[in-house]
Amino acid sequence: MKELRELVFPDDLRYAEDHEWVRPGDVFRIGISDYAQDQLGDITFVEFPEVGVAFKAGDEVGTLESTKAVSELYLPVGGEIVAVNEVLDDTPGLINSDPYGEGWILEIRPSDPADVNGLMDKDTYVEMLKGLD
Amino acid sequence: MRYLPHTDEDVTAMLQAVGLKNLDDLFRPVPAAARRNEPLNLPEPLSEWELTGLIEDLARDMGGDHIRFIGAGSYEHYIPASVQYLLGRSEFVTSYTPYQPEVSQGTLQAIFEYQTLVARLLGLEVANASLYDGASSLAEAILMAVRVTRQTKVAVSKAVHPAYRRVAATYLGPTDYEIIDLPYDKNGGTDLTSVEHIEGLAAVVVQSPNFFGCLEDTASAAVLAHQRNALLIHVFTEPLAFGLYKNPGTLGADIACGEGQSFGLPQSFGGPGVGMFAGLMKYVRNIPGRLVGETADIEGRRGYVLTLATREQHIRREKAVSNICTNASLCALTTAAYMASLGKTGLRALARLNFDKAEYAKARLQEAGCSLVFDRPTFNEFVVRFPKPSKMIHERLKEKGILAGLALEPHFPELPDCFLMCVTETRTREEIDRLAGEVRG
């Protein structure tokens, strides 16, 4: 696993305690952070929620399976699932190689866009990770 | 396994170590009402010769010497010598949960072959390494359907084996999931009319051939289930039927599960059996139990390993798809050896023989005054109504050394005088003629 300083955390994203990132916009794009993909190791399978279904913040919406573990994916902000990244069905490793780009996982239409303010910015998230080490 | 009894000295030493005076002190936390005060009422010890004689007498009293026309979930079939030989190989018989690929390629390959044969037999894409028996396979199939569909109600035909239905009810007892009974109709098939009114349906469960021996209209049940976004679970107690009739996958089943005893395992008073379990690849991550997969080692040589273990308890903890972390490996191997010994044409010929003999028995019994209770096609089991007084006839046959079917009344009070008959390849024409002759009296 990498050292914290080797990991990348873009400034324009918000981060959740469960290591999901959110990119605000008309719809919110969601994935997992560089730290999370590094901890999980090679990801082999992604289980998605159904498009069109609404969830609350904190709901379990899918699973990420790696060669050594299975982790639940929690929704950091409540809303309706509007898209899932089906490319990951065949190439789940994109989450490892490009967690903030090609490796995005799903998109939601947030029930309240202001909810994103409850998430951490980059610096706060990095501080939290330092506490975990 | 060695048996090491505790001597009085051992017991005294252990009591001293824990600071107690006697055994009564040790068992004091057990409520008095739950404790037995007098010694067990056991006979005096016997020599090995005497004991063998006693057990043989008991076996005779329990019908061991009778001509048996009973199946009802456990079937008498001829077991080829090749199967018995392979079953007795120490490499297979002495190994316990040998799943480590470094040391267990033979066992893992045997399980992989079993999975392949079961998947082909049942017409589905993937089979697991086996579960304990047919009944627990059904319970696991229901839980799998609930996981896949995220619905809570399961419609189960009343023509599914009564013991299987009880086990399924036990599994579901502590959950919020609900079993809804589907009645059987006058022809012996499941009445599916209520299915379309069930909200939150996860699965429709039919057995075919069902407990009455009748073939179900599985294809229609599958269409109905799928219209409701539910799964169709096809249960079976006699897999030999698929040598002759269409298999579950062909009929649209999403999961097929049932008992494999019929394939080379002795009846042994009901066990051990082996739970066969197969399904569609798209649901593979929800399949319970172990799975062996084929892979290649670092030098490109073929090898076998446990796969998709992330479904299981040792990785997934409380979110595992099932609490089954083992399989009935030796019994599964037996059924694989049996299927391989028969081959596709042998399986078909044997199934045909079972069907023909059962049809012959139906005709003889009807001539003897019995009537067929249901008119659906059957395989090697069927229900007859005996002439009256039916219980006396049944008893008289038993005294003459013939077990003439299973009385259905204890399980289905609405079916008095009805007996579930089973005729496999092990019954001869003379035996069937004798059965009919004795019924006529």
CSV table of C-alpha atoms in Angstrom, one decimal, chain B:
chain,number,residue,atom,x,y,z
B,1,MET,CA,-11.5,-41.5,15.8
B,2,ARG,CA,-10.3,-42.8,19.2
B,3,TYR,CA,-12.7,-42.8,22.1
B,4,LEU,CA,-11.0,-41.8,25.4
B,5,PRO,CA,-13.3,-42.2,28.4
B,6,HIS,CA,-12.8,-40.3,31.6
B,7,THR,CA,-11.7,-42.5,34.5
B,8,ASP,CA,-13.0,-41.7,38.0
B,9,GLU,CA,-9.5,-40.3,38.7
B,10,ASP,CA,-9.7,-38.0,35.7
B,11,VAL,CA,-13.1,-36.7,36.9
B,12,THR,CA,-11.8,-36.1,40.4
B,13,ALA,CA,-8.7,-34.3,39.2
B,14,MET,CA,-10.8,-32.0,36.9
B,15,LEU,CA,-13.3,-31.2,39.7
B,16,GLN,CA,-10.4,-30.3,42.0
B,17,ALA,CA,-8.9,-28.1,39.4
B,18,VAL,CA,-12.2,-26.1,39.1
B,19,GLY,CA,-12.8,-26.2,42.9
B,20,LEU,CA,-15.9,-28.3,43.0
B,21,LYS,CA,-16.7,-31.3,45.2
B,22,ASN,CA,-18.7,-33.5,42.9
B,23,LEU,CA,-20.5,-33.7,39.5
B,24,ASP,CA,-23.7,-32.5,41.0
B,25,ASP,CA,-22.0,-29.2,41.8
B,26,LEU,CA,-20.8,-28.9,38.2
B,27,PHE,CA,-24.3,-29.4,36.8
B,28,ARG,CA,-26.1,-27.2,39.4
B,29,PRO,CA,-26.7,-24.4,36.9
B,30,VAL,CA,-28.9,-26.8,34.8
B,31,PRO,CA,-32.5,-26.5,36.2
B,32,ALA,CA,-33.4,-29.6,38.2
B,33,ALA,CA,-36.5,-30.2,36.0
B,34,ALA,CA,-34.2,-30.6,33.0
B,35,ARG,CA,-31.9,-33.1,34.7
B,36,ARG,CA,-32.2,-36.8,34.8
B,37,ASN,CA,-31.8,-38.3,38.2
B,38,GLU,CA,-31.8,-42.1,37.5
B,39,PRO,CA,-29.2,-43.8,35.3
B,40,LEU,CA,-30.0,-44.5,31.7
B,41,ASN,CA,-32.0,-47.6,31.1
B,42,LEU,CA,-29.5,-49.5,28.9
B,43,PRO,CA,-29.1,-53.2,28.4
B,44,GLU,CA,-26.0,-55.1,29.5
B,45,PRO,CA,-23.0,-54.8,27.1
B,46,LEU,CA,-22.9,-57.4,24.3
B,47,SER,CA,-20.0,-59.1,22.5
B,48,GLU,CA,-19.4,-58.1,18.9
B,49,TRP,CA,-21.1,-61.3,17.6
B,50,GLU,CA,-24.1,-60.8,19.8
B,51,LEU,CA,-24.4,-57.1,18.7
B,52,THR,CA,-24.2,-58.0,15.0
B,53,GLY,CA,-27.0,-60.5,15.5
B,54,LEU,CA,-29.1,-58.0,17.3
B,55,ILE,CA,-28.7,-55.3,14.6
B,56,GLU,CA,-29.5,-57.8,11.9
B,57,ASP,CA,-32.7,-58.8,13.7
B,58,LEU,CA,-33.6,-55.1,14.0
B,59,ALA,CA,-32.9,-54.5,10.3
B,60,ARG,CA,-35.2,-57.4,9.5
B,61,ASP,CA,-38.0,-56.1,11.7
B,62,MET,CA,-37.7,-52.7,10.0
B,63,GLY,CA,-38.3,-54.1,6.5
B,64,GLY,CA,-34.7,-54.8,5.4
B,65,ASP,CA,-35.9,-58.1,3.9
B,66,HIS,CA,-39.1,-56.8,2.4
B,67,ILE,CA,-39.8,-56.1,-1.2
B,68,ARG,CA,-40.0,-52.3,-1.1
B,69,PHE,CA,-42.3,-50.1,-3.1
B,70,ILE,CA,-41.5,-46.9,-1.1
B,71,GLY,CA,-39.6,-43.9,-2.4
B,72,ALA,CA,-40.9,-40.6,-1.1
B,73,GLY,CA,-37.6,-38.8,-1.3
B,74,SER,CA,-35.2,-41.8,-0.8
B,75,TYR,CA,-34.8,-44.2,-3.7
B,76,GLU,CA,-33.6,-47.7,-4.0
B,77,HIS,CA,-31.3,-48.0,-7.1
B,78,TYR,CA,-28.6,-50.5,-8.1
B,79,ILE,CA,-25.2,-49.1,-7.2
B,80,PRO,CA,-22.4,-50.0,-9.7
B,81,ALA,CA,-19.2,-51.6,-8.3
B,82,SER,CA,-17.2,-48.8,-9.9
B,83,VAL,CA,-19.0,-46.2,-7.7
B,84,GLN,CA,-18.4,-48.2,-4.5
B,85,TYR,CA,-14.7,-48.7,-5.4
B,86,LEU,CA,-14.1,-45.0,-6.0
B,87,LEU,CA,-16.1,-44.0,-2.9
B,88,GLY,CA,-13.8,-46.2,-0.8
B,89,ARG,CA,-10.5,-44.7,-2.1
B,90,SER,CA,-8.7,-43.4,1.0
B,91,GLU,CA,-7.6,-40.3,-0.9
B,92,PHE,CA,-11.3,-39.3,-1.0
B,93,VAL,CA,-12.7,-41.0,2.1
B,94,THR,CA,-10.3,-39.7,4.7
B,95,SER,CA,-9.8,-36.1,3.6
B,96,TYR,CA,-11.7,-33.5,5.6
B,97,THR,CA,-12.5,-30.2,3.8
B,98,PRO,CA,-9.4,-30.5,1.6
B,99,TYR,CA,-9.7,-27.2,-0.2
B,100,GLN,CA,-6.1,-26.0,-0.2
B,101,PRO,CA,-5.1,-26.0,-3.9
B,102,GLU,CA,-1.4,-26.7,-3.1
B,103,VAL,CA,-2.2,-30.1,-1.7
B,104,SER,CA,-5.7,-31.0,-3.0
B,105,GLN,CA,-5.8,-30.9,-6.8
B,106,GLY,CA,-7.4,-34.3,-7.0
B,107,THR,CA,-10.3,-33.5,-4.7
B,108,LEU,CA,-10.8,-30.1,-6.2
B,109,GLN,CA,-10.9,-31.6,-9.7
B,110,ALA,CA,-13.4,-34.2,-8.5
B,111,ILE,CA,-15.6,-31.4,-7.1
B,112,PHE,CA,-15.2,-29.4,-10.4
B,113,GLU,CA,-16.3,-32.5,-12.4
B,114,TYR,CA,-19.2,-33.0,-10.0
B,115,GLN,CA,-20.3,-29.3,-10.6
B,116,THR,CA,-19.9,-29.7,-14.4
B,117,LEU,CA,-22.1,-32.9,-14.4
B,118,VAL,CA,-24.7,-31.4,-12.2
B,119,ALA,CA,-24.9,-28.2,-14.2
B,120,ARG,CA,-25.4,-30.3,-17.4
B,121,LEU,CA,-27.9,-32.6,-15.8
B,122,LEU,CA,-30.0,-29.7,-14.6
B,123,GLY,CA,-29.5,-27.6,-17.7
B,124,LEU,CA,-28.2,-24.6,-15.8
B,125,GLU,CA,-25.0,-22.6,-16.1
B,126,VAL,CA,-23.3,-23.1,-12.7
B,127,ALA,CA,-23.6,-25.6,-9.9
B,128,ASN,CA,-22.0,-25.3,-6.5
B,129,ALA,CA,-19.9,-27.9,-4.7
B,130,SER,CA,-23.0,-29.3,-3.1
B,131,LEU,CA,-25.0,-28.6,0.1
B,132,TYR,CA,-26.1,-31.0,2.9
B,133,ASP,CA,-29.3,-32.4,1.4
B,134,GLY,CA,-32.3,-31.7,-0.7
B,135,ALA,CA,-34.3,-30.0,2.0
B,136,SER,CA,-31.6,-27.5,3.1
B,137,SER,CA,-30.9,-26.9,-0.6
B,138,LEU,CA,-34.4,-25.7,-1.0
B,139,ALA,CA,-34.2,-23.4,2.0
B,140,GLU,CA,-31.0,-21.9,0.6
B,141,ALA,CA,-32.6,-21.5,-2.8
B,142,ILE,CA,-35.4,-19.5,-1.2
B,143,LEU,CA,-33.0,-17.3,0.7
B,144,MET,CA,-31.1,-16.7,-2.5
B,145,ALA,CA,-34.3,-15.7,-4.4
B,146,VAL,CA,-35.0,-13.2,-1.6
B,147,ARG,CA,-31.5,-11.7,-1.9
B,148,VAL,CA,-31.7,-11.5,-5.7
B,149,THR,CA,-35.2,-10.0,-6.0
B,150,ARG,CA,-35.2,-8.1,-2.7
B,151,GLN,CA,-38.7,-9.2,-2.2
B,152,THR,CA,-40.1,-11.0,0.8
B,153,LYS,CA,-42.8,-13.6,-0.2
B,154,VAL,CA,-42.3,-17.1,-1.5
B,155,ALA,CA,-45.0,-19.2,-3.0
B,156,VAL,CA,-44.4,-22.9,-2.3
B,157,SER,CA,-46.4,-25.7,-3.8
B,158,LYS,CA,-48.1,-28.1,-1.3
B,159,ALA,CA,-46.9,-30.9,-3.6
B,160,VAL,CA,-43.3,-30.2,-2.6
B,161,HIS,CA,-42.0,-32.9,-0.2
B,162,PRO,CA,-43.6,-32.3,3.2
B,163,ALA,CA,-40.2,-32.6,5.0
B,164,TYR,CA,-38.6,-30.1,2.6
B,165,ARG,CA,-41.4,-27.6,3.3
B,166,ARG,CA,-40.9,-28.0,7.0
B,167,VAL,CA,-37.1,-27.4,6.7
B,168,ALA,CA,-37.8,-24.3,4.6
B,169,ALA,CA,-40.3,-23.0,7.2
B,170,THR,CA,-37.7,-23.6,9.9
B,171,TYR,CA,-35.1,-21.6,8.0
B,172,LEU,CA,-37.5,-18.8,7.3
B,173,GLY,CA,-39.1,-18.8,10.8
B,174,PRO,CA,-36.9,-16.1,12.4
B,175,THR,CA,-36.9,-13.9,9.3
B,176,ASP,CA,-39.5,-11.5,8.0
B,177,TYR,CA,-40.0,-13.6,4.9
B,178,GLU,CA,-43.3,-15.3,4.3
B,179,ILE,CA,-44.1,-18.7,2.7
B,180,ILE,CA,-47.5,-18.8,0.9
B,181,ASP,CA,-48.9,-22.3,0.2
B,182,LEU,CA,-50.0,-23.1,-3.3
B,183,PRO,CA,-52.6,-25.9,-3.3
B,184,TYR,CA,-52.5,-28.8,-5.6
B,185,ASP,CA,-55.4,-29.5,-8.0
B,186,LYS,CA,-57.4,-32.7,-8.7
B,187,ASN,CA,-54.9,-33.8,-11.3
B,188,GLY,CA,-52.0,-33.7,-8.9
B,189,GLY,CA,-50.4,-30.6,-10.2
B,190,THR,CA,-49.9,-27.2,-8.5
B,191,ASP,CA,-52.7,-24.7,-8.8
B,192,LEU,CA,-50.9,-21.5,-9.7
B,193,THR,CA,-53.9,-19.2,-10.0
B,194,SER,CA,-53.1,-17.3,-6.8
B,195,VAL,CA,-49.6,-16.4,-7.9
B,196,GLU,CA,-50.6,-13.3,-9.8
B,197,HIS,CA,-52.2,-11.8,-6.7
B,198,ILE,CA,-49.2,-12.0,-4.4
B,199,GLU,CA,-47.4,-8.7,-3.8
B,200,GLY,CA,-43.7,-8.7,-3.2
B,201,LEU,CA,-43.1,-12.1,-4.7
B,202,ALA,CA,-39.5,-13.4,-4.6
B,203,ALA,CA,-40.0,-16.9,-6.0
B,204,VAL,CA,-42.4,-19.6,-7.0
B,205,VAL,CA,-41.3,-23.1,-5.9
B,206,VAL,CA,-42.5,-26.3,-7.6
B,207,GLN,CA,-41.2,-29.8,-7.3
B,208,SER,CA,-41.1,-32.0,-10.4
B,209,PRO,CA,-41.7,-34.8,-10.4
B,210,ASN,CA,-43.6,-33.6,-7.3
B,211,PHE,CA,-44.2,-35.5,-4.0
B,212,PHE,CA,-47.1,-37.4,-5.7
B,213,GLY,CA,-44.8,-38.4,-8.5
B,214,CYS,CA,-46.6,-36.1,-10.9
B,215,LEU,CA,-44.8,-34.0,-13.5
B,216,GLU,CA,-45.5,-30.3,-12.9
B,217,ASP,CA,-46.1,-27.7,-15.6
B,218,THR,CA,-42.8,-26.1,-14.7
B,219,ALA,CA,-42.6,-24.1,-17.9
B,220,SER,CA,-45.9,-22.3,-17.1
B,221,ALA,CA,-44.9,-21.7,-13.5
B,222,ALA,CA,-41.6,-20.1,-14.8
B,223,VAL,CA,-43.5,-17.8,-17.1
B,224,LEU,CA,-45.8,-16.7,-14.3
B,225,ALA,CA,-42.9,-16.2,-11.9
B,226,HIS,CA,-40.9,-14.2,-14.5
B,227,GLN,CA,-44.0,-12.0,-15.3
B,228,ARG,CA,-43.9,-11.0,-11.6
B,229,ASN,CA,-40.1,-10.4,-11.7
B,230,ALA,CA,-39.8,-13.4,-9.3
B,231,LEU,CA,-37.5,-16.5,-9.7
B,232,LEU,CA,-38.7,-20.0,-10.5
B,233,ILE,CA,-37.2,-22.6,-8.1
B,234,HIS,CA,-37.4,-26.1,-9.3
B,235,VAL,CA,-37.0,-28.7,-6.5
B,236,PHE,CA,-36.4,-32.4,-7.1
B,237,THR,CA,-36.1,-35.5,-5.0
B,238,GLU,CA,-35.4,-37.9,-7.9
B,239,PRO,CA,-32.8,-36.5,-10.4
B,240,LEU,CA,-33.0,-39.7,-12.5
B,241,ALA,CA,-36.2,-38.2,-13.9
B,242,PHE,CA,-34.1,-35.8,-16.0
B,243,GLY,CA,-32.7,-38.7,-17.9
B,244,LEU,CA,-36.1,-38.9,-19.5
B,245,TYR,CA,-37.9,-35.6,-19.0
B,246,LYS,CA,-36.8,-32.1,-19.7
B,247,ASN,CA,-34.4,-30.7,-17.2
B,248,PRO,CA,-35.2,-27.6,-15.0
B,249,GLY,CA,-33.0,-25.2,-17.0
B,250,THR,CA,-34.8,-26.0,-20.3
B,251,LEU,CA,-38.1,-25.4,-18.6
B,252,GLY,CA,-37.1,-21.9,-17.5
B,253,ALA,CA,-36.0,-22.5,-13.9
B,254,ASP,CA,-33.6,-19.9,-12.4
B,255,ILE,CA,-32.5,-22.2,-9.6
B,256,ALA,CA,-32.7,-26.0,-9.5
B,257,CYS,CA,-32.1,-27.7,-6.2
B,258,GLY,CA,-32.7,-31.1,-4.6
B,259,GLU,CA,-31.5,-34.4,-3.3
B,260,GLY,CA,-28.8,-36.4,-5.1
B,261,GLN,CA,-29.1,-39.6,-3.0
B,262,SER,CA,-30.6,-41.4,-6.0
B,263,PHE,CA,-27.3,-41.3,-7.8
B,264,GLY,CA,-25.2,-44.0,-6.1
B,265,LEU,CA,-25.8,-43.3,-2.4
B,266,PRO,CA,-27.4,-46.1,-0.3
B,267,GLN,CA,-30.6,-45.2,1.4
B,268,SER,CA,-29.2,-45.8,4.9
B,269,PHE,CA,-32.3,-44.9,6.8
B,270,GLY,CA,-32.4,-41.5,5.3
B,271,GLY,CA,-28.9,-40.2,5.1
B,272,PRO,CA,-26.4,-38.9,4.5
B,273,GLY,CA,-27.6,-37.3,1.3
B,274,VAL,CA,-26.2,-34.5,-0.9
B,275,GLY,CA,-27.9,-31.3,-1.8
B,276,MET,CA,-27.5,-30.5,-5.5
B,277,PHE,CA,-27.8,-26.8,-6.3
B,278,ALA,CA,-27.5,-25.0,-9.7
B,279,GLY,CA,-28.5,-21.7,-11.1
B,280,LEU,CA,-27.9,-19.0,-13.7
B,281,MET,CA,-24.5,-17.3,-14.1
B,282,LYS,CA,-26.0,-13.9,-13.6
B,283,TYR,CA,-26.9,-14.8,-10.0
B,284,VAL,CA,-23.5,-16.5,-9.3
B,285,ARG,CA,-22.5,-14.0,-6.6
B,286,ASN,CA,-25.7,-14.9,-4.7
B,287,ILE,CA,-25.2,-18.7,-4.8
B,288,PRO,CA,-24.7,-20.3,-1.4
B,289,GLY,CA,-21.9,-22.7,-0.6
B,290,ARG,CA,-18.5,-23.5,-2.1
B,291,LEU,CA,-17.6,-23.2,-5.7
B,292,VAL,CA,-14.5,-24.7,-7.4
B,293,GLY,CA,-13.2,-23.1,-10.5
B,294,GLU,CA,-10.7,-24.0,-13.2
B,295,THR,CA,-7.7,-21.8,-13.6
B,296,ALA,CA,-4.0,-22.0,-14.7
B,297,ASP,CA,-0.9,-21.9,-12.6
B,298,ILE,CA,2.1,-19.6,-13.1
B,299,GLU,CA,3.4,-21.9,-15.8
B,300,GLY,CA,0.1,-22.1,-17.6
B,301,ARG,CA,-0.9,-25.6,-16.3
B,302,ARG,CA,-4.5,-26.4,-15.6
B,303,GLY,CA,-5.5,-26.3,-12.0
B,304,TYR,CA,-8.5,-26.0,-9.7
B,305,VAL,CA,-9.2,-23.6,-6.8
B,306,LEU,CA,-12.1,-22.4,-4.7
B,307,THR,CA,-13.5,-19.4,-6.4
B,308,LEU,CA,-15.7,-16.4,-5.6
B,309,ALA,CA,-15.0,-17.0,-1.9
B,310,THR,CA,-15.9,-13.4,-1.2
B,311,ARG,CA,-19.5,-14.6,-0.9
B,312,GLU,CA,-18.6,-16.7,2.1
B,313,GLN,CA,-18.4,-16.2,5.8
B,314,HIS,CA,-14.6,-16.3,6.3
B,315,ILE,CA,-14.4,-13.1,4.1
B,316,ARG,CA,-17.8,-11.6,4.1
B,317,ARG,CA,-18.6,-12.2,7.8
B,318,GLU,CA,-22.2,-11.4,8.7
B,319,LYS,CA,-23.0,-10.3,5.1
B,320,ALA,CA,-22.1,-13.7,3.7
B,321,VAL,CA,-24.8,-15.1,1.3
B,322,SER,CA,-25.1,-18.3,3.5
B,323,ASN,CA,-23.7,-19.8,6.6
B,324,ILE,CA,-22.8,-23.0,4.7
B,325,CYS,CA,-19.0,-23.1,4.4
B,326,THR,CA,-18.5,-26.7,3.5
B,327,ASN,CA,-20.0,-29.3,1.2
B,328,ALA,CA,-21.1,-32.9,1.2
B,329,SER,CA,-17.9,-33.8,-0.7
B,330,LEU,CA,-17.7,-37.5,-0.5
B,331,CYS,CA,-21.4,-37.9,-1.3
B,332,ALA,CA,-21.0,-35.4,-4.2
B,333,LEU,CA,-18.1,-37.4,-5.5
B,334,THR,CA,-20.3,-40.5,-5.3
B,335,THR,CA,-23.0,-39.0,-7.5
B,336,ALA,CA,-20.3,-37.8,-9.9
B,337,ALA,CA,-18.9,-41.3,-10.2
B,338,TYR,CA,-22.4,-42.6,-10.7
B,339,MET,CA,-23.2,-40.2,-13.5
B,340,ALA,CA,-19.9,-40.9,-15.1
B,341,SER,CA,-20.4,-44.6,-14.8
B,342,LEU,CA,-23.8,-44.4,-16.5
B,343,GLY,CA,-23.0,-41.8,-19.1
B,344,LYS,CA,-25.7,-39.9,-21.0
B,345,THR,CA,-27.1,-42.9,-22.8
B,346,GLY,CA,-27.0,-45.1,-19.7
B,347,LEU,CA,-28.8,-42.5,-17.7
B,348,ARG,CA,-31.5,-42.3,-20.3
B,349,ALA,CA,-31.9,-46.1,-20.6
B,350,LEU,CA,-32.1,-46.4,-16.8
B,351,ALA,CA,-34.7,-43.6,-16.5
B,352,ARG,CA,-36.7,-45.3,-19.3
B,353,LEU,CA,-36.6,-48.6,-17.4
B,354,ASN,CA,-37.9,-46.9,-14.2
B,355,PHE,CA,-40.7,-45.3,-16.1
B,356,ASP,CA,-41.7,-48.5,-17.9
B,357,LYS,CA,-41.7,-50.6,-14.7
B,358,ALA,CA,-43.8,-48.0,-12.9
B,359,GLU,CA,-46.3,-47.9,-15.8
B,360,TYR,CA,-46.4,-51.7,-15.7
B,361,ALA,CA,-47.1,-51.6,-12.0
B,362,LYS,CA,-49.9,-49.0,-12.5
B,363,ALA,CA,-51.6,-51.3,-15.0
B,364,ARG,CA,-51.3,-54.4,-12.7
B,365,LEU,CA,-52.5,-52.5,-9.7
B,366,GLN,CA,-55.5,-51.1,-11.5
B,367,GLU,CA,-56.5,-54.6,-12.6
B,368,ALA,CA,-56.2,-55.6,-8.9
B,369,GLY,CA,-58.9,-53.0,-8.0
B,370,CYS,CA,-56.7,-50.0,-7.2
B,371,SER,CA,-57.4,-46.6,-8.8
B,372,LEU,CA,-55.0,-43.9,-9.9
B,373,VAL,CA,-55.6,-40.8,-7.9
B,374,PHE,CA,-54.0,-38.3,-10.2
B,375,ASP,CA,-53.9,-38.3,-14.0
B,376,ARG,CA,-50.7,-36.3,-14.7
B,377,PRO,CA,-47.7,-38.1,-16.2
B,378,THR,CA,-45.4,-39.6,-13.7
B,379,PHE,CA,-41.9,-41.0,-13.5
B,380,ASN,CA,-41.2,-43.8,-11.0
B,381,GLU,CA,-43.7,-42.8,-8.3
B,382,PHE,CA,-47.5,-42.5,-8.4
B,383,VAL,CA,-50.4,-42.4,-6.0
B,384,VAL,CA,-53.0,-45.2,-5.9
B,385,ARG,CA,-56.2,-45.5,-3.9
B,386,PHE,CA,-56.4,-49.0,-2.4
B,387,PRO,CA,-59.7,-50.9,-2.3
B,388,LYS,CA,-61.2,-50.9,1.2
B,389,PRO,CA,-60.3,-51.6,3.9
B,390,SER,CA,-57.1,-50.1,2.6
B,391,LYS,CA,-55.2,-50.1,5.9
B,392,MET,CA,-55.9,-53.8,6.4
B,393,ILE,CA,-54.7,-54.6,2.9
B,394,HIS,CA,-51.5,-52.6,3.5
B,395,GLU,CA,-50.9,-54.4,6.8
B,396,ARG,CA,-51.5,-57.8,5.3
B,397,LEU,CA,-49.0,-57.0,2.5
B,398,LYS,CA,-46.5,-56.0,5.1
B,399,GLU,CA,-46.9,-59.3,6.9
B,400,LYS,CA,-46.2,-61.0,3.6
B,401,GLY,CA,-43.0,-59.1,3.2
B,402,ILE,CA,-44.2,-56.3,0.9
B,403,LEU,CA,-43.9,-52.6,1.7
B,404,ALA,CA,-46.7,-51.4,-0.5
B,405,GLY,CA,-46.0,-47.6,-0.6
B,406,LEU,CA,-46.2,-44.8,1.8
B,407,ALA,CA,-49.6,-44.0,3.4
B,408,LEU,CA,-50.4,-40.4,2.5
B,409,GLU,CA,-53.1,-39.7,5.1
B,410,PRO,CA,-50.6,-38.7,7.9
B,411,HIS,CA,-49.2,-36.0,5.6
B,412,PHE,CA,-52.3,-35.2,3.6
B,413,PRO,CA,-55.5,-35.9,5.7
B,414,GLU,CA,-57.6,-35.3,2.6
B,415,LEU,CA,-56.1,-38.3,0.9
B,416,PRO,CA,-57.3,-41.4,2.9
B,417,ASP,CA,-56.8,-44.8,1.4
B,418,CYS,CA,-54.1,-43.3,-0.8
B,419,PHE,CA,-50.5,-44.7,-1.0
B,420,LEU,CA,-47.5,-43.3,-2.7
B,421,MET,CA,-45.9,-46.2,-4.7
B,422,CYS,CA,-42.4,-46.3,-6.0
B,423,VAL,CA,-41.1,-48.7,-8.6
B,424,THR,CA,-37.4,-48.4,-9.6
B,425,GLU,CA,-35.3,-50.7,-11.8
B,426,THR,CA,-34.6,-52.8,-8.7
B,427,ARG,CA,-38.1,-54.2,-8.7
B,428,THR,CA,-38.6,-57.3,-10.9
B,429,ARG,CA,-41.7,-58.1,-13.0
B,430,GLU,CA,-42.3,-61.1,-10.6
B,431,GLU,CA,-42.2,-58.8,-7.6
B,432,ILE,CA,-44.7,-56.3,-9.2
B,433,ASP,CA,-47.0,-59.2,-10.2
B,434,ARG,CA,-46.8,-60.5,-6.6
B,435,LEU,CA,-47.7,-57.0,-5.2
B,436,ALA,CA,-50.8,-56.8,-7.5
B,437,GLY,CA,-51.7,-60.4,-6.6
B,438,GLU,CA,-51.5,-59.8,-2.9
B,439,VAL,CA,-53.6,-56.6,-3.2
B,440,ARG,CA,-56.4,-58.6,-4.9
B,441,GLY,CA,-56.1,-61.0,-2.0
